Amino acid sequence: MSFFNKFNDTDKINLFLGDFLVRNAGYPTRIELAKLLMKDMKENIKGYIRDENSLFQVSQVYLDGVVSSRNSLLKKIKNLYETNRETAELLNIFSESNRINAVFSTDYDIVLDDINCNKLVKILPTDEEIAVASNGEIKHYKILGDVNRHEKIFVSIQDFRKLKVLDFYKNFFKRIKEDIKSYPTLILGLDLDNSDLVDVLEVILTDINSKDAIYAVSSSNVLKTKTIERLNELGIKLLPHSEEEFFKELKEYLCSISLDNSDIKEAYVGKKLFR
């Protein structure tokens, strides 16, 4: 039985992308960005990093110990995205379907900006006025900013702390919470080794009713007890599906079509440039 049998044919959903798209389009994930930054560090500097999978932590140490200006760090991040990428045609579901209310992303990629962006309304935390979607448009919340506006992306621990506490960003998170309370939310590409993503989810889902429907599909094989406890506290239900099988069901639900195995395989082939 498909997971999506629980929804009506007309029900809309939210999609929280994790590193789902970036992995398949050949962009570096947050963990891969952290590894790339660490290549520029001397061993004694690396010793200050408590979690090498946290881009927040690695970039803070990079900022403090390798470069002297935030602008240098942001240019470094932006340059790591300036490469050819391959977006499978199948990923057009994010603009073709009428069943997506909002998309949330925490990576700095521009994958969705490249796919029929006229239907996607980009919403950034730095926007003075939050855009309003209409006529079937999909809201795209880029929670940590946009690499094309690299001076305003949130990449270090200090950046994230400001994002969490400054009054300016409260309306942005309020809008996200309203969408999560209104529609079921599916988290794709949840890497449980990515502590940054769990930290962001914690900020977003605080004060969200645990009865709200929030599901996560994870590719992680080893589940840390502490991480699972945090997800349970946030009301996130982990799904036992493989990503490939789940994406097949998702495509069928969003676009009302069936896929064969070759279509599924195509959706998961990327350039893997950063591995």
PDB file of C-alpha atoms in Angstrom:
ATOM      1  CA  MET A   1       0.000   0.000   0.000  1.00  0.00           C
ATOM      2  CA  SER A   2       1.327   3.441  -0.935  1.00  0.00           C
ATOM      3  CA  PHE A   3       2.129   5.886   1.842  1.00  0.00           C
ATOM      4  CA  PHE A   4       0.089   8.476  -0.082  1.00  0.00           C
ATOM      5  CA  ASN A   5      -3.154   6.480   0.215  1.00  0.00           C
ATOM      6  CA  LYS A   6      -3.661   8.375   3.473  1.00  0.00           C
ATOM      7  CA  PHE A   7      -4.166  11.589   1.486  1.00  0.00           C
ATOM      8  CA  ASN A   8      -7.116  12.640  -0.639  1.00  0.00           C
ATOM      9  CA  ASP A   9      -6.501  13.182  -4.346  1.00  0.00           C
ATOM     10  CA  THR A  10      -6.699  16.952  -3.942  1.00  0.00           C
ATOM     11  CA  ASP A  11      -4.670  17.305  -0.729  1.00  0.00           C
ATOM     12  CA  LYS A  12      -1.670  19.606  -0.943  1.00  0.00           C
ATOM     13  CA  ILE A  13       1.607  18.895   0.826  1.00  0.00           C
ATOM     14  CA  ASN A  14       4.808  20.675   1.828  1.00  0.00           C
ATOM     15  CA  LEU A  15       8.214  19.333   0.818  1.00  0.00           C
ATOM     16  CA  PHE A  16      11.278  19.889   2.996  1.00  0.00           C
ATOM     17  CA  LEU A  17      14.133  18.957   0.683  1.00  0.00           C
ATOM     18  CA  GLY A  18      17.107  18.306   2.963  1.00  0.00           C
ATOM     19  CA  ASP A  19      19.893  17.468   0.502  1.00  0.00           C
ATOM     20  CA  PHE A  20      17.518  15.582  -1.806  1.00  0.00           C
ATOM     21  CA  LEU A  21      17.957  17.751  -4.901  1.00  0.00           C
ATOM     22  CA  VAL A  22      21.545  18.859  -4.491  1.00  0.00           C
ATOM     23  CA  ARG A  23      22.841  15.299  -4.332  1.00  0.00           C
ATOM     24  CA  ASN A  24      21.143  14.402  -7.591  1.00  0.00           C
ATOM     25  CA  ALA A  25      21.989  17.581  -9.465  1.00  0.00           C
ATOM     26  CA  GLY A  26      25.720  17.353  -8.744  1.00  0.00           C
ATOM     27  CA  TYR A  27      25.907  20.225  -6.278  1.00  0.00           C
ATOM     28  CA  PRO A  28      27.814  19.785  -3.000  1.00  0.00           C
ATOM     29  CA  THR A  29      25.688  18.978   0.036  1.00  0.00           C
ATOM     30  CA  ARG A  30      26.265  20.816   3.301  1.00  0.00           C
ATOM     31  CA  ILE A  31      28.475  18.012   4.605  1.00  0.00           C
ATOM     32  CA  GLU A  32      30.493  18.023   1.368  1.00  0.00           C
ATOM     33  CA  LEU A  33      30.909  21.798   1.604  1.00  0.00           C
ATOM     34  CA  ALA A  34      32.315  21.334   5.101  1.00  0.00           C
ATOM     35  CA  LYS A  35      34.833  18.767   3.809  1.00  0.00           C
ATOM     36  CA  LEU A  36      35.908  21.103   1.006  1.00  0.00           C
ATOM     37  CA  LEU A  37      36.482  23.985   3.426  1.00  0.00           C
ATOM     38  CA  MET A  38      38.524  21.736   5.703  1.00  0.00           C
ATOM     39  CA  LYS A  39      40.982  21.071   2.858  1.00  0.00           C
ATOM     40  CA  ASP A  40      42.211  24.650   3.309  1.00  0.00           C
ATOM     41  CA  MET A  41      42.808  24.221   7.035  1.00  0.00           C
ATOM     42  CA  LYS A  42      45.980  23.262   8.852  1.00  0.00           C
ATOM     43  CA  GLU A  43      45.705  20.356  11.272  1.00  0.00           C
ATOM     44  CA  ASN A  44      45.965  22.555  14.373  1.00  0.00           C
ATOM     45  CA  ILE A  45      43.031  24.652  13.144  1.00  0.00           C
ATOM     46  CA  LYS A  46      40.886  21.579  12.464  1.00  0.00           C
ATOM     47  CA  GLY A  47      41.231  20.724  16.141  1.00  0.00           C
ATOM     48  CA  TYR A  48      38.753  23.488  16.998  1.00  0.00           C
ATOM     49  CA  ILE A  49      35.964  21.757  15.070  1.00  0.00           C
ATOM     50  CA  ARG A  50      33.666  19.707  17.307  1.00  0.00           C
ATOM     51  CA  ASP A  51      31.523  18.288  14.481  1.00  0.00           C
ATOM     52  CA  GLU A  52      33.162  17.953  11.060  1.00  0.00           C
ATOM     53  CA  ASN A  53      29.749  17.325   9.469  1.00  0.00           C
ATOM     54  CA  SER A  54      28.462  20.720  10.575  1.00  0.00           C
ATOM     55  CA  LEU A  55      28.952  23.427   7.964  1.00  0.00           C
ATOM     56  CA  PHE A  56      27.953  25.966  10.621  1.00  0.00           C
ATOM     57  CA  GLN A  57      30.885  24.907  12.801  1.00  0.00           C
ATOM     58  CA  VAL A  58      33.420  24.312  10.025  1.00  0.00           C
ATOM     59  CA  SER A  59      32.719  27.654   8.355  1.00  0.00           C
ATOM     60  CA  GLN A  60      33.039  29.456  11.701  1.00  0.00           C
ATOM     61  CA  VAL A  61      36.474  27.926  12.266  1.00  0.00           C
ATOM     62  CA  TYR A  62      37.364  28.653   8.633  1.00  0.00           C
ATOM     63  CA  LEU A  63      36.339  32.264   9.173  1.00  0.00           C
ATOM     64  CA  ASP A  64      38.280  32.597  12.414  1.00  0.00           C
ATOM     65  CA  GLY A  65      41.399  30.646  11.452  1.00  0.00           C
ATOM     66  CA  VAL A  66      41.844  30.720   7.652  1.00  0.00           C
ATOM     67  CA  VAL A  67      40.413  33.954   6.265  1.00  0.00           C
ATOM     68  CA  SER A  68      40.059  37.330   7.894  1.00  0.00           C
ATOM     69  CA  SER A  69      36.808  38.481   6.320  1.00  0.00           C
ATOM     70  CA  ARG A  70      33.293  37.084   6.024  1.00  0.00           C
ATOM     71  CA  ASN A  71      33.195  38.187   2.396  1.00  0.00           C
ATOM     72  CA  SER A  72      36.101  35.837   1.579  1.00  0.00           C
ATOM     73  CA  LEU A  73      34.242  32.906   3.112  1.00  0.00           C
ATOM     74  CA  LEU A  74      31.036  33.713   1.210  1.00  0.00           C
ATOM     75  CA  LYS A  75      32.877  34.035  -2.099  1.00  0.00           C
ATOM     76  CA  LYS A  76      34.479  30.643  -1.419  1.00  0.00           C
ATOM     77  CA  ILE A  77      31.036  29.077  -0.881  1.00  0.00           C
ATOM     78  CA  LYS A  78      29.634  30.708  -4.015  1.00  0.00           C
ATOM     79  CA  ASN A  79      32.560  29.513  -6.149  1.00  0.00           C
ATOM     80  CA  LEU A  80      31.895  25.917  -5.107  1.00  0.00           C
ATOM     81  CA  TYR A  81      28.530  26.116  -6.873  1.00  0.00           C
ATOM     82  CA  GLU A  82      29.864  27.538 -10.131  1.00  0.00           C
ATOM     83  CA  THR A  83      30.039  24.327 -12.133  1.00  0.00           C
ATOM     84  CA  ASN A  84      27.944  22.500 -14.666  1.00  0.00           C
ATOM     85  CA  ARG A  85      25.175  20.414 -13.191  1.00  0.00           C
ATOM     86  CA  GLU A  86      22.669  17.923 -14.461  1.00  0.00           C
ATOM     87  CA  THR A  87      19.046  18.201 -13.381  1.00  0.00           C
ATOM     88  CA  ALA A  88      16.971  15.162 -14.300  1.00  0.00           C
ATOM     89  CA  GLU A  89      13.822  16.052 -16.211  1.00  0.00           C
ATOM     90  CA  LEU A  90      11.848  14.086 -13.679  1.00  0.00           C
ATOM     91  CA  LEU A  91      12.543  16.714 -11.039  1.00  0.00           C
ATOM     92  CA  ASN A  92      10.153  19.050 -12.836  1.00  0.00           C
ATOM     93  CA  ILE A  93       7.467  17.740 -10.509  1.00  0.00           C
ATOM     94  CA  PHE A  94       8.328  20.687  -8.279  1.00  0.00           C
ATOM     95  CA  SER A  95       6.856  23.071 -10.808  1.00  0.00           C
ATOM     96  CA  GLU A  96       4.376  20.901 -12.697  1.00  0.00           C
ATOM     97  CA  SER A  97       2.292  19.580  -9.818  1.00  0.00           C
ATOM     98  CA  ASN A  98      -0.672  21.437  -8.364  1.00  0.00           C
ATOM     99  CA  ARG A  99      -0.416  19.518  -5.103  1.00  0.00           C
ATOM    100  CA  ILE A 100       2.624  21.258  -3.625  1.00  0.00           C
ATOM    101  CA  ASN A 101       1.895  24.133  -1.266  1.00  0.00           C
ATOM    102  CA  ALA A 102       5.446  25.044  -0.266  1.00  0.00           C
ATOM    103  CA  VAL A 103       9.028  23.842  -0.615  1.00  0.00           C
ATOM    104  CA  PHE A 104      11.616  24.407   2.132  1.00  0.00           C
ATOM    105  CA  SER A 105      15.347  24.116   1.450  1.00  0.00           C
ATOM    106  CA  THR A 106      18.452  24.586   3.600  1.00  0.00           C
ATOM    107  CA  ASP A 107      21.108  24.312   0.900  1.00  0.00           C
ATOM    108  CA  TYR A 108      22.448  27.216  -1.134  1.00  0.00           C
ATOM    109  CA  ASP A 109      21.861  25.545  -4.505  1.00  0.00           C
ATOM    110  CA  ILE A 110      19.844  27.031  -7.347  1.00  0.00           C
ATOM    111  CA  VAL A 111      18.312  23.775  -8.620  1.00  0.00           C
ATOM    112  CA  LEU A 112      14.722  24.941  -8.342  1.00  0.00           C
ATOM    113  CA  ASP A 113      15.646  28.357  -9.711  1.00  0.00           C
ATOM    114  CA  ASP A 114      16.554  26.557 -12.936  1.00  0.00           C
ATOM    115  CA  ILE A 115      13.283  24.624 -13.245  1.00  0.00           C
ATOM    116  CA  ASN A 116      10.377  26.656 -14.586  1.00  0.00           C
ATOM    117  CA  CYS A 117      11.014  29.274 -11.941  1.00  0.00           C
ATOM    118  CA  ASN A 118       8.037  31.340 -13.100  1.00  0.00           C
ATOM    119  CA  LYS A 119       5.834  29.067 -10.980  1.00  0.00           C
ATOM    120  CA  LEU A 120       8.056  29.223  -7.907  1.00  0.00           C
ATOM    121  CA  VAL A 121       7.908  32.212  -5.565  1.00  0.00           C
ATOM    122  CA  LYS A 122      11.297  32.498  -3.859  1.00  0.00           C
ATOM    123  CA  ILE A 123      11.089  33.627  -0.220  1.00  0.00           C
ATOM    124  CA  LEU A 124      14.259  34.560   1.679  1.00  0.00           C
ATOM    125  CA  PRO A 125      14.635  35.390   5.385  1.00  0.00           C
ATOM    126  CA  THR A 126      16.297  38.680   4.382  1.00  0.00           C
ATOM    127  CA  ASP A 127      13.278  39.883   2.383  1.00  0.00           C
ATOM    128  CA  GLU A 128      11.764  43.033   3.846  1.00  0.00           C
ATOM    129  CA  GLU A 129       8.339  41.927   2.609  1.00  0.00           C
ATOM    130  CA  ILE A 130       7.365  38.254   2.413  1.00  0.00           C
ATOM    131  CA  ALA A 131       6.087  37.409  -1.065  1.00  0.00           C
ATOM    132  CA  VAL A 132       2.564  36.039  -1.423  1.00  0.00           C
ATOM    133  CA  ALA A 133       1.876  33.089  -3.734  1.00  0.00           C
ATOM    134  CA  SER A 134      -1.156  33.193  -6.022  1.00  0.00           C
ATOM    135  CA  ASN A 135      -2.649  31.417  -9.048  1.00  0.00           C
ATOM    136  CA  GLY A 136      -1.178  28.039  -8.140  1.00  0.00           C
ATOM    137  CA  GLU A 137       2.334  29.311  -7.449  1.00  0.00           C
ATOM    138  CA  ILE A 138       4.540  27.297  -5.097  1.00  0.00           C
ATOM    139  CA  LYS A 139       6.235  29.056  -2.201  1.00  0.00           C
ATOM    140  CA  HIS A 140       9.945  28.279  -2.038  1.00  0.00           C
ATOM    141  CA  TYR A 141      11.439  29.149   1.344  1.00  0.00           C
ATOM    142  CA  LYS A 142      15.249  29.263   1.126  1.00  0.00           C
ATOM    143  CA  ILE A 143      15.811  29.162   4.862  1.00  0.00           C
ATOM    144  CA  LEU A 144      19.556  29.850   4.880  1.00  0.00           C
ATOM    145  CA  GLY A 145      19.605  32.277   1.974  1.00  0.00           C
ATOM    146  CA  ASP A 146      20.528  32.268  -1.695  1.00  0.00           C
ATOM    147  CA  VAL A 147      24.019  31.783  -3.115  1.00  0.00           C
ATOM    148  CA  ASN A 148      23.217  34.341  -5.823  1.00  0.00           C
ATOM    149  CA  ARG A 149      22.914  36.893  -3.031  1.00  0.00           C
ATOM    150  CA  HIS A 150      25.941  35.539  -1.218  1.00  0.00           C
ATOM    151  CA  GLU A 151      26.357  38.534   1.053  1.00  0.00           C
ATOM    152  CA  LYS A 152      23.079  37.524   2.707  1.00  0.00           C
ATOM    153  CA  ILE A 153      23.463  33.779   3.164  1.00  0.00           C
ATOM    154  CA  PHE A 154      23.690  32.191   6.615  1.00  0.00           C
ATOM    155  CA  VAL A 155      26.700  29.919   6.744  1.00  0.00           C
ATOM    156  CA  SER A 156      28.493  30.215  10.105  1.00  0.00           C
ATOM    157  CA  ILE A 157      27.420  29.568  13.683  1.00  0.00           C
ATOM    158  CA  GLN A 158      27.210  33.322  14.277  1.00  0.00           C
ATOM    159  CA  ASP A 159      24.971  33.718  11.210  1.00  0.00           C
ATOM    160  CA  PHE A 160      22.630  30.983  12.400  1.00  0.00           C
ATOM    161  CA  ARG A 161      22.414  32.464  15.891  1.00  0.00           C
ATOM    162  CA  LYS A 162      21.327  35.797  14.402  1.00  0.00           C
ATOM    163  CA  LEU A 163      18.779  34.033  12.217  1.00  0.00           C
ATOM    164  CA  LYS A 164      17.293  32.373  15.302  1.00  0.00           C
ATOM    165  CA  VAL A 165      17.040  35.384  17.584  1.00  0.00           C
ATOM    166  CA  LEU A 166      16.734  38.643  15.628  1.00  0.00           C
ATOM    167  CA  ASP A 167      13.223  40.067  15.457  1.00  0.00           C
ATOM    168  CA  PHE A 168      13.651  40.848  11.747  1.00  0.00           C
ATOM    169  CA  TYR A 169      13.430  37.160  10.837  1.00  0.00           C
ATOM    170  CA  LYS A 170      10.479  36.244  13.066  1.00  0.00           C
ATOM    171  CA  ASN A 171       7.845  36.892  10.415  1.00  0.00           C
ATOM    172  CA  PHE A 172       9.713  34.616   8.005  1.00  0.00           C
ATOM    173  CA  PHE A 173       9.606  31.699  10.445  1.00  0.00           C
ATOM    174  CA  LYS A 174       6.030  32.525  11.400  1.00  0.00           C
ATOM    175  CA  ARG A 175       4.995  32.048   7.772  1.00  0.00           C
ATOM    176  CA  ILE A 176       6.799  28.696   7.593  1.00  0.00           C
ATOM    177  CA  LYS A 177       5.099  27.510  10.781  1.00  0.00           C
ATOM    178  CA  GLU A 178       1.696  28.507   9.381  1.00  0.00           C
ATOM    179  CA  ASP A 179       2.286  26.419   6.265  1.00  0.00           C
ATOM    180  CA  ILE A 180       3.448  23.420   8.293  1.00  0.00           C
ATOM    181  CA  LYS A 181       0.371  23.673  10.502  1.00  0.00           C
ATOM    182  CA  SER A 182      -1.881  23.856   7.425  1.00  0.00           C
ATOM    183  CA  TYR A 183      -0.510  21.004   5.292  1.00  0.00           C
ATOM    184  CA  PRO A 184       1.301  17.672   5.800  1.00  0.00           C
ATOM    185  CA  THR A 185       5.081  18.052   5.477  1.00  0.00           C
ATOM    186  CA  LEU A 186       7.434  15.470   3.945  1.00  0.00           C
ATOM    187  CA  ILE A 187      11.163  15.729   4.649  1.00  0.00           C
ATOM    188  CA  LEU A 188      13.226  14.240   1.813  1.00  0.00           C
ATOM    189  CA  GLY A 189      16.948  13.524   1.913  1.00  0.00           C
ATOM    190  CA  LEU A 190      17.221  13.739   5.683  1.00  0.00           C
ATOM    191  CA  ASP A 191      20.840  12.927   6.515  1.00  0.00           C
ATOM    192  CA  LEU A 192      20.897  12.267  10.246  1.00  0.00           C
ATOM    193  CA  ASP A 193      24.647  12.919  10.288  1.00  0.00           C
ATOM    194  CA  ASN A 194      23.879  16.503   9.258  1.00  0.00           C
ATOM    195  CA  SER A 195      23.460  18.157  12.638  1.00  0.00           C
ATOM    196  CA  ASP A 196      22.860  21.535  10.973  1.00  0.00           C
ATOM    197  CA  LEU A 197      19.657  20.271   9.397  1.00  0.00           C
ATOM    198  CA  VAL A 198      18.367  18.921  12.693  1.00  0.00           C
ATOM    199  CA  ASP A 199      19.193  22.259  14.353  1.00  0.00           C
ATOM    200  CA  VAL A 200      17.234  24.128  11.660  1.00  0.00           C
ATOM    201  CA  LEU A 201      14.286  21.760  12.048  1.00  0.00           C
ATOM    202  CA  GLU A 202      14.348  22.398  15.772  1.00  0.00           C
ATOM    203  CA  VAL A 203      14.002  26.158  15.207  1.00  0.00           C
ATOM    204  CA  ILE A 204      11.185  25.722  12.697  1.00  0.00           C
ATOM    205  CA  LEU A 205       9.191  23.081  14.551  1.00  0.00           C
ATOM    206  CA  THR A 206       9.335  24.589  18.033  1.00  0.00           C
ATOM    207  CA  ASP A 207       5.753  25.297  19.143  1.00  0.00           C
ATOM    208  CA  ILE A 208       4.377  23.163  16.306  1.00  0.00           C
ATOM    209  CA  ASN A 209       1.687  20.783  17.579  1.00  0.00           C
ATOM    210  CA  SER A 210       3.108  17.260  17.729  1.00  0.00           C
ATOM    211  CA  LYS A 211      -0.128  16.054  16.100  1.00  0.00           C
ATOM    212  CA  ASP A 212       0.689  17.895  12.877  1.00  0.00           C
ATOM    213  CA  ALA A 213       1.694  15.510  10.089  1.00  0.00           C
ATOM    214  CA  ILE A 214       5.476  15.683   9.592  1.00  0.00           C
ATOM    215  CA  TYR A 215       7.206  12.701   8.003  1.00  0.00           C
ATOM    216  CA  ALA A 216      10.859  12.109   7.118  1.00  0.00           C
ATOM    217  CA  VAL A 217      12.509   9.682   4.709  1.00  0.00           C
ATOM    218  CA  SER A 218      16.161   9.154   5.626  1.00  0.00           C
ATOM    219  CA  SER A 219      19.012   7.511   3.742  1.00  0.00           C
ATOM    220  CA  SER A 220      21.011   7.048   6.957  1.00  0.00           C
ATOM    221  CA  ASN A 221      21.703   3.451   7.947  1.00  0.00           C
ATOM    222  CA  VAL A 222      22.822   4.132  11.522  1.00  0.00           C
ATOM    223  CA  LEU A 223      20.454   6.110  13.707  1.00  0.00           C
ATOM    224  CA  LYS A 224      22.009   7.841  16.695  1.00  0.00           C
ATOM    225  CA  THR A 225      19.872   7.613  19.815  1.00  0.00           C
ATOM    226  CA  LYS A 226      20.280  11.317  20.613  1.00  0.00           C
ATOM    227  CA  THR A 227      19.202  12.343  17.108  1.00  0.00           C
ATOM    228  CA  ILE A 228      16.182  10.035  17.160  1.00  0.00           C
ATOM    229  CA  GLU A 229      15.153  11.469  20.524  1.00  0.00           C
ATOM    230  CA  ARG A 230      15.337  15.002  19.084  1.00  0.00           C
ATOM    231  CA  LEU A 231      13.214  14.020  16.082  1.00  0.00           C
ATOM    232  CA  ASN A 232      10.643  12.401  18.352  1.00  0.00           C
ATOM    233  CA  GLU A 233      10.482  15.542  20.476  1.00  0.00           C
ATOM    234  CA  LEU A 234       9.789  17.543  17.308  1.00  0.00           C
ATOM    235  CA  GLY A 235       6.992  15.200  16.271  1.00  0.00           C
ATOM    236  CA  ILE A 236       8.805  13.945  13.164  1.00  0.00           C
ATOM    237  CA  LYS A 237       7.775  10.447  12.104  1.00  0.00           C
ATOM    238  CA  LEU A 238      10.527   8.463  10.334  1.00  0.00           C
ATOM    239  CA  LEU A 239       9.387   6.398   7.345  1.00  0.00           C
ATOM    240  CA  PRO A 240      10.994   3.012   6.579  1.00  0.00           C
ATOM    241  CA  HIS A 241      10.839   3.479   2.777  1.00  0.00           C
ATOM    242  CA  SER A 242      13.928   3.582   0.588  1.00  0.00           C
ATOM    243  CA  GLU A 243      14.343   6.969  -1.092  1.00  0.00           C
ATOM    244  CA  GLU A 244      13.922   5.463  -4.552  1.00  0.00           C
ATOM    245  CA  GLU A 245      10.661   3.725  -3.746  1.00  0.00           C
ATOM    246  CA  PHE A 246       9.353   6.748  -1.880  1.00  0.00           C
ATOM    247  CA  PHE A 247      10.199   9.076  -4.752  1.00  0.00           C
ATOM    248  CA  LYS A 248       8.279   6.797  -7.099  1.00  0.00           C
ATOM    249  CA  GLU A 249       5.199   7.052  -4.866  1.00  0.00           C
ATOM    250  CA  LEU A 250       5.686  10.804  -4.531  1.00  0.00           C
ATOM    251  CA  LYS A 251       5.841  11.263  -8.309  1.00  0.00           C
ATOM    252  CA  GLU A 252       2.696   9.197  -8.791  1.00  0.00           C
ATOM    253  CA  TYR A 253       0.848  11.221  -6.156  1.00  0.00           C
ATOM    254  CA  LEU A 254       1.976  14.653  -7.330  1.00  0.00           C
ATOM    255  CA  CYS A 255       1.539  14.103 -11.049  1.00  0.00           C
ATOM    256  CA  SER A 256      -1.070  11.295 -11.147  1.00  0.00           C
ATOM    257  CA  ILE A 257       1.096   9.094 -13.360  1.00  0.00           C
ATOM    258  CA  SER A 258       2.934   5.810 -12.950  1.00  0.00           C
ATOM    259  CA  LEU A 259       6.666   5.349 -13.446  1.00  0.00           C
ATOM    260  CA  ASP A 260       8.692   2.371 -14.502  1.00  0.00           C
ATOM    261  CA  ASN A 261      12.018   1.450 -12.979  1.00  0.00           C
ATOM    262  CA  SER A 262      14.044   3.212 -15.690  1.00  0.00           C
ATOM    263  CA  ASP A 263      12.348   6.500 -14.790  1.00  0.00           C
ATOM    264  CA  ILE A 264      13.204   6.033 -11.133  1.00  0.00           C
ATOM    265  CA  LYS A 265      16.826   5.270 -11.967  1.00  0.00           C
ATOM    266  CA  GLU A 266      17.076   8.418 -14.109  1.00  0.00           C
ATOM    267  CA  ALA A 267      15.864  10.570 -11.256  1.00  0.00           C
ATOM    268  CA  TYR A 268      18.713   9.389  -9.061  1.00  0.00           C
ATOM    269  CA  VAL A 269      21.566   9.822 -11.513  1.00  0.00           C
ATOM    270  CA  GLY A 270      23.577  12.987 -10.978  1.00  0.00           C
ATOM    271  CA  LYS A 271      27.117  14.064 -11.804  1.00  0.00           C
ATOM    272  CA  LYS A 272      28.422  13.344  -8.312  1.00  0.00           C
ATOM    273  CA  LEU A 273      31.077  15.975  -8.918  1.00  0.00           C
ATOM    274  CA  PHE A 274      32.017  16.414  -5.300  1.00  0.00           C
ATOM    275  CA  ARG A 275      32.486  12.827  -4.171  1.00  0.00           C
TER     276      ARG A 275
END
